[in-house]
Short mmCIF file of C-alpha atoms and ligand atoms in Angstrom, two decimals:
data_model
loop_
_atom_site.label_atom_id
_atom_site.label_comp_id
_atom_site.label_asym_id
_atom_site.label_seq_id
_atom_site.Cartn_x
_atom_site.Cartn_y
_atom_site.Cartn_z
CA MET M 1 -3.35 -18.96 -6.85
CA ASN M 2 -1.97 -19.83 -9.41
CA ARG M 3 2.06 -17.44 -10.33
CA ILE M 4 2.19 -15.00 -12.93
CA ASP M 5 4.37 -17.06 -14.90
CA ILE M 6 6.32 -14.21 -15.88
CA ASN M 7 8.12 -16.15 -19.25
CA SER M 8 4.43 -15.86 -21.01
CA GLU M 9 4.68 -14.37 -24.19
CA GLU M 10 2.11 -11.93 -23.02
CA ILE M 11 3.68 -10.77 -19.33
CA LYS M 12 6.84 -10.58 -21.39
CA SER M 13 5.31 -8.19 -23.96
CA ILE M 14 4.19 -6.17 -20.75
CA PHE M 15 6.87 -6.24 -19.09
CA ALA M 16 8.95 -4.63 -22.05
CA SER M 17 6.22 -1.83 -21.95
CA ILE M 18 6.38 -0.82 -18.61
CA GLY M 19 10.15 -0.86 -18.21
CA LEU M 20 10.82 -4.24 -16.71
CA SER M 21 12.49 -5.57 -19.48
CA ASN M 22 13.63 -4.59 -22.56
CA LYS M 23 12.28 -4.81 -25.79
CA GLU M 24 14.04 -8.27 -26.07
CA GLY M 25 11.56 -9.34 -23.64
CA ILE M 26 15.33 -9.43 -20.97
CA ASN M 27 14.67 -8.91 -17.96
CA TYR M 28 16.47 -5.98 -16.62
CA LYS M 29 18.18 -7.16 -13.66
CA GLN M 30 18.27 -4.38 -11.44
CA ARG M 31 14.40 -5.07 -11.63
CA LEU M 32 14.03 -8.33 -11.13
CA LYS M 33 13.33 -8.32 -7.16
CA LYS M 34 10.66 -5.97 -8.12
CA HIS M 35 8.96 -9.46 -9.99
CA ARG M 36 8.46 -11.48 -6.26
CA GLN M 37 7.47 -7.76 -4.93
CA ILE M 38 4.95 -7.49 -7.28
CA THR M 39 3.96 -11.23 -7.85
CA ASP M 40 3.78 -11.57 -4.18
CA PHE M 41 1.84 -8.63 -3.96
CA LEU M 42 -0.60 -9.39 -6.22
CA VAL M 43 -1.77 -12.94 -3.98
CA HIS M 44 -3.85 -10.89 -2.25
CA ILE M 45 -5.72 -8.19 -4.47
CA GLU M 46 -6.82 -11.89 -6.13
CA LYS M 47 -8.05 -12.59 -2.77
CA ALA M 48 -10.23 -9.50 -1.39
CA VAL M 49 -11.08 -9.37 -5.67
CA LYS M 50 -12.11 -13.01 -4.61
CA LYS M 51 -14.27 -11.64 -2.05
CA LEU M 52 -16.13 -8.75 -3.42
CA SER M 53 -18.83 -9.09 -5.95
CA GLN M 54 -19.24 -10.86 -9.64
CA LYS M 55 -21.85 -8.29 -10.73
CA ARG M 56 -20.07 -4.64 -11.03
CA THR M 57 -16.55 -3.22 -11.85
CA LEU M 58 -14.73 -2.99 -9.30
CA VAL M 59 -12.00 0.00 -8.45
CA LEU M 60 -8.69 -0.25 -7.14
CA LEU M 61 -6.21 1.90 -6.23
CA ASP M 62 -2.92 2.37 -6.38
CA CYS M 63 -1.40 5.12 -4.12
CA ALA M 64 2.17 6.38 -4.70
CA SER M 65 2.11 3.91 -7.56
CA GLY M 66 5.35 4.59 -10.15
CA LYS M 67 5.72 3.51 -13.43
CA SER M 68 2.64 1.28 -11.39
CA TYR M 69 3.97 -2.55 -12.70
CA LEU M 70 1.99 -3.38 -9.74
CA SER M 71 -1.78 -1.98 -11.60
CA PHE M 72 0.14 -3.54 -14.65
CA ILE M 73 0.55 -6.83 -13.47
CA ALA M 74 -2.63 -7.36 -11.57
CA ASN M 75 -4.95 -5.95 -14.52
CA TYR M 76 -3.72 -8.13 -16.81
CA TYR M 77 -3.99 -10.22 -14.35
CA LEU M 78 -7.62 -9.99 -13.44
CA THR M 79 -9.30 -8.51 -16.24
CA ASN M 80 -8.05 -11.69 -18.57
CA VAL M 81 -7.16 -14.78 -16.40
CA LEU M 82 -9.56 -14.19 -13.19
CA GLU M 83 -12.27 -11.71 -16.48
CA ARG M 84 -12.93 -9.56 -14.09
CA LYS M 85 -14.45 -6.12 -14.70
CA VAL M 86 -11.94 -4.21 -13.29
CA GLU M 87 -10.92 0.06 -12.87
CA PHE M 88 -7.50 1.04 -12.56
CA ILE M 89 -6.90 4.23 -10.43
CA CYS M 90 -3.15 5.30 -10.25
CA ILE M 91 -1.66 7.74 -8.53
CA ASP M 92 1.73 9.48 -8.64
CA TYR M 93 2.74 13.67 -8.31
CA ASN M 94 6.64 12.89 -10.24
CA ASN M 95 4.63 13.85 -14.07
CA HIS M 96 7.17 10.80 -15.92
CA VAL M 97 5.89 8.87 -14.39
CA MET M 98 3.07 9.26 -14.49
CA GLU M 99 3.33 10.29 -19.15
CA GLN M 100 4.96 7.20 -18.88
CA SER M 101 2.19 4.87 -17.52
CA GLU M 102 -0.29 6.56 -19.95
CA ILE M 103 2.09 5.58 -23.29
CA ALA M 104 2.59 2.14 -22.08
CA ALA M 105 -1.51 1.69 -21.28
CA LYS M 106 -1.59 2.65 -24.50
CA ASN M 107 0.10 0.73 -26.57
CA LEU M 108 -1.19 -2.35 -23.98
CA GLY M 109 -4.69 -1.49 -24.71
CA PHE M 110 -5.21 -0.72 -21.15
CA ASN M 111 -7.83 1.32 -21.35
CA ASN M 112 -9.10 0.40 -17.82
CA MET M 113 -6.07 2.43 -16.40
CA SER M 114 -7.07 6.08 -15.38
CA PHE M 115 -2.92 8.41 -14.26
CA ILE M 116 -3.09 11.30 -11.55
CA CYS M 117 -0.03 13.31 -11.48
CA ASP M 118 -0.76 15.07 -8.24
CA ASP M 119 -0.06 14.19 -4.05
CA ILE M 120 -2.64 11.92 -2.92
CA PHE M 121 -3.95 14.44 -0.06
CA ASN M 122 -5.14 16.45 -2.73
CA VAL M 123 -6.75 14.44 -5.16
CA ARG M 124 -10.81 13.97 -4.79
CA LEU M 125 -11.75 10.90 -6.24
CA THR M 126 -15.16 10.08 -7.96
CA GLN M 127 -15.25 6.95 -7.58
CA CYS M 128 -15.20 4.65 -4.24
CA PRO M 129 -12.14 2.52 -4.74
CA ASP M 130 -13.20 -1.12 -3.40
CA ILE M 131 -9.45 -1.85 -2.94
CA VAL M 132 -6.95 0.42 -1.91
CA TYR M 133 -3.20 -0.35 -1.98
CA SER M 134 0.59 1.19 -2.23
CA LEU M 135 3.88 -0.94 -2.42
CA HIS M 136 6.58 1.36 -1.31
CA ALA M 137 5.13 4.73 -0.80
CA CYS M 138 7.67 6.59 1.23
CA ASN M 139 7.29 8.16 4.09
CA MET M 140 4.19 10.03 5.01
CA ALA M 141 2.35 8.58 1.27
CA THR M 142 1.53 5.56 3.29
CA ASP M 143 -0.23 6.99 6.01
CA MET M 144 -2.12 9.14 3.18
CA THR M 145 -2.92 5.44 1.13
CA ILE M 146 -4.35 4.35 4.82
CA ALA M 147 -6.21 8.16 5.49
CA LYS M 148 -7.91 7.96 2.00
CA GLY M 149 -8.96 3.83 1.89
CA ILE M 150 -10.50 5.01 5.44
CA ALA M 151 -11.54 8.39 4.35
CA GLU M 152 -13.10 6.33 0.04
CA GLN M 153 -14.95 2.72 3.10
CA ALA M 154 -12.20 0.73 0.76
CA LYS M 155 -13.35 -2.73 1.71
CA TYR M 156 -9.56 -3.68 1.36
CA ILE M 157 -6.02 -1.41 2.07
CA MET M 158 -3.36 -2.96 1.64
CA THR M 159 0.73 -0.95 2.49
CA VAL M 160 3.99 -2.10 2.06
CA SER M 161 5.12 0.66 3.64
CA CYS M 162 9.16 1.73 2.56
CA CYS M 163 11.25 4.44 4.80
CA GLN M 164 9.36 6.47 8.17
CA HIS M 165 11.05 9.42 8.42
CA PHE M 166 8.53 11.05 10.19
CA ILE M 167 8.63 8.73 13.83
CA ARG M 168 11.73 8.23 13.22
CA SER M 169 13.12 11.25 13.75
CA ASN M 170 9.82 12.63 16.07
CA MET M 171 10.14 9.40 19.07
CA LYS M 172 11.08 11.49 21.45
CA LYS M 173 11.79 10.80 25.80
CA HIS M 174 10.62 7.08 25.17
CA PRO M 175 11.66 4.29 27.84
CA LEU M 176 13.91 2.39 25.19
CA ARG M 177 16.07 4.97 24.24
CA SER M 178 19.33 2.66 25.28
CA ILE M 179 18.34 0.67 23.20
CA THR M 180 17.44 3.69 20.28
CA LYS M 181 21.04 5.57 19.94
CA PHE M 182 22.03 2.06 18.09
CA GLY M 183 20.89 3.59 14.80
CA VAL M 184 19.77 0.83 12.53
CA TYR M 185 17.81 -0.28 15.42
CA LYS M 186 16.40 3.29 16.16
CA GLU M 187 15.05 2.61 12.61
CA ARG M 188 13.68 -1.11 13.08
CA ILE M 189 11.99 0.95 15.56
CA ALA M 190 10.77 3.49 14.46
CA ASP M 191 9.18 0.81 10.94
CA MET M 192 7.43 -1.09 14.02
CA LEU M 193 6.15 1.67 16.08
CA SER M 194 4.78 3.28 12.41
CA ASP M 195 3.13 0.11 11.29
CA THR M 196 1.45 -0.90 14.90
CA MET M 197 0.29 2.64 14.68
CA ARG M 198 -1.53 2.35 11.73
CA SER M 199 -2.38 -0.73 12.17
CA LEU M 200 -4.56 -0.08 15.61
CA ILE M 201 -5.71 3.21 13.47
CA LEU M 202 -7.64 0.88 11.16
CA GLU M 203 -8.95 -1.77 13.82
CA ILE M 204 -10.20 1.81 15.88
CA GLU M 205 -12.57 2.26 12.47
CA GLY M 206 -13.02 -1.27 12.55
CA TYR M 207 -11.06 -3.30 10.51
CA GLU M 208 -9.59 -6.14 10.53
CA ILE M 209 -5.58 -6.57 10.21
CA ASP M 210 -3.14 -8.81 9.23
CA LEU M 211 0.27 -7.53 9.23
CA PHE M 212 2.83 -10.21 8.06
CA ASP M 213 6.31 -10.39 5.74
CA TYR M 214 4.31 -11.18 2.62
CA VAL M 215 7.76 -11.82 1.47
CA PRO M 216 11.68 -13.21 2.49
CA ALA M 217 13.24 -10.82 4.37
CA SER M 218 16.31 -11.77 1.58
CA GLU M 219 14.55 -9.68 -1.78
CA THR M 220 13.52 -6.87 0.43
CA PRO M 221 13.92 -5.31 4.18
CA LYS M 222 11.04 -3.38 2.84
CA ASN M 223 8.79 -6.56 3.42
CA VAL M 224 5.38 -6.06 6.08
CA MET M 225 2.48 -5.77 4.26
CA ILE M 226 -0.73 -4.43 6.45
CA ARG M 227 -3.44 -5.99 5.28
CA ALA M 228 -7.38 -4.97 6.50
CA LYS M 229 -10.50 -6.00 5.37
CA LYS M 230 -13.08 -3.24 6.74
CA GLY M 231 -16.06 -3.59 8.88
CA SER M 232 -14.42 -7.48 10.50
CA CYS M 233 -12.98 -6.04 13.75
CA HIS M 234 -15.39 -6.56 17.09
CA GLU M 235 -16.18 -3.79 18.55
CA LYS M 236 -13.91 -4.99 21.57
CA ARG M 237 -10.52 -5.28 19.86
CA SER M 238 -11.15 -1.69 18.87
CA GLN M 239 -11.48 -1.00 22.22
CA GLN M 240 -8.67 -2.69 22.81
CA ALA M 241 -6.91 -1.37 20.08
CA GLN M 242 -7.54 2.41 21.60
CA ASN M 243 -6.23 1.71 24.47
CA GLU M 244 -2.43 0.22 22.99
CA TYR M 245 -2.71 3.25 20.76
CA LYS M 246 -2.75 5.40 23.75
CA LYS M 247 -0.07 3.80 25.55
CA LEU M 248 1.63 3.89 22.51
CA LYS M 249 1.33 7.12 21.67
CA GLU M 250 1.69 8.37 25.62
CA MET M 251 4.97 5.75 25.48
CA PHE M 252 6.84 7.13 22.78
CA ASN M 253 5.18 10.37 22.37
CA VAL M 254 4.47 10.73 18.57
CA GLU M 255 1.73 10.13 16.60
CA PRO M 256 1.73 8.70 12.52
CA LYS M 257 0.50 11.80 10.34
CA LEU M 258 -2.33 9.35 9.52
CA ILE M 259 -4.48 11.10 12.17
CA LYS M 260 -3.88 14.43 10.65
CA TYR M 261 -4.89 12.93 7.79
CA LEU M 262 -7.80 11.16 8.78
CA SER M 263 -8.96 14.86 11.01
CA TYR M 264 -8.47 16.40 7.01
CA ALA M 265 -10.96 14.22 5.39
CA GLN M 266 -12.95 14.41 9.50
CA VAL M 267 -12.96 10.97 9.82
CA ASP M 268 -11.08 10.38 13.15
CA LYS M 269 -13.88 10.99 15.53
CA ASN M 270 -13.95 7.16 16.74
CA ILE M 271 -9.67 8.27 17.66
CA GLN M 272 -9.88 9.45 21.37
CA ARG M 273 -7.10 11.78 21.18
C1 SAM H 301 9.48 3.76 -4.22
S1 SAM H 301 8.59 4.74 -5.36
C2 SAM H 301 7.31 3.23 -5.76
C3 SAM H 301 6.54 3.30 -6.54
C4 SAM H 301 5.81 1.91 -7.07
N1 SAM H 301 4.76 1.95 -5.49
C5 SAM H 301 6.85 0.52 -6.74
O1 SAM H 301 6.47 -0.58 -5.92
O2 SAM H 301 7.70 0.86 -8.03
C6 SAM H 301 7.56 6.01 -4.46
C7 SAM H 301 6.46 6.27 -5.08
O3 SAM H 301 6.00 7.67 -4.02
C8 SAM H 301 6.16 8.75 -4.89
N2 SAM H 301 5.10 9.54 -4.02
C9 SAM H 301 5.29 9.99 -2.18
N3 SAM H 301 5.06 10.43 -1.55
C10 SAM H 301 3.84 10.77 -2.84
C11 SAM H 301 2.27 11.04 -1.90
N4 SAM H 301 2.67 12.31 -1.73
N5 SAM H 301 1.64 12.02 -3.40
C12 SAM H 301 1.68 10.83 -4.31
N6 SAM H 301 2.68 11.17 -4.42
C13 SAM H 301 3.83 10.10 -4.61
C14 SAM H 301 7.18 8.50 -5.63
O4 SAM H 301 6.26 10.16 -6.53
C15 SAM H 301 7.16 7.03 -6.37
O5 SAM H 301 7.00 7.95 -7.62
#
């Protein structure tokens, strides 16, 4: 992928409209790390888009989108540079950021974006998304993103999670207590356990998984991406994932909220409880 030139006039005007820079085009210092997080995430969206049909309009769903920085830049790149037909649906339950995003889209003439102010869990879509993603969706919002992606049979699901309070506070009576007695390690193990269990569930659901640092840890410690591709996980691997999931669940006496969200969506039949 051609890296986005964040100094180009077009990108500068988008950054100003969405609040990553001031009107003079000077980037807000506290937002500089966000630039890298967005442009590096976009690399993976681009790769997925290139594998999808060119004949129809693709639908991209951004969960817990906040000010929707990633989707604005992705829209510019996919529409103007790659000349693909795309639609973006952004969901966030913060009314203020959704209103700001509506205004920014209007000012930029991006009329292929819609902004839904609601809990991800409540949203019923009228279109099937091809790619579902979230960047730093808090705690269980990452589970909701993955559940939504699986329920909607998205071809690609990508998440970079943020805090993992749920698993952290619910891991019980496990054999690594001599490590997790140190808060800093408890947090790391909770991070690893949350994303590993999510990945295993995706594999059980037939997705092929990559899990990797998508930006260097110096950019943000929350830098691990789960990238899932539908239908590419072999049956044998799905079966292994089932066993690995069960073992982890027993070892830590916990399971991610994703399981509950899938059962609400009635797509948990593949997972042995
Ligand atoms: C850390 S911000 C990340 C925003 C954006 N994705 C980014 O990277 O700039 C997390 C966002 O998740 C939203 N959020 C958290 N849980 C949510 C839920 N269940 N449904 C919808 N939005 C949620 C919050 O309102 C917040 O805007």
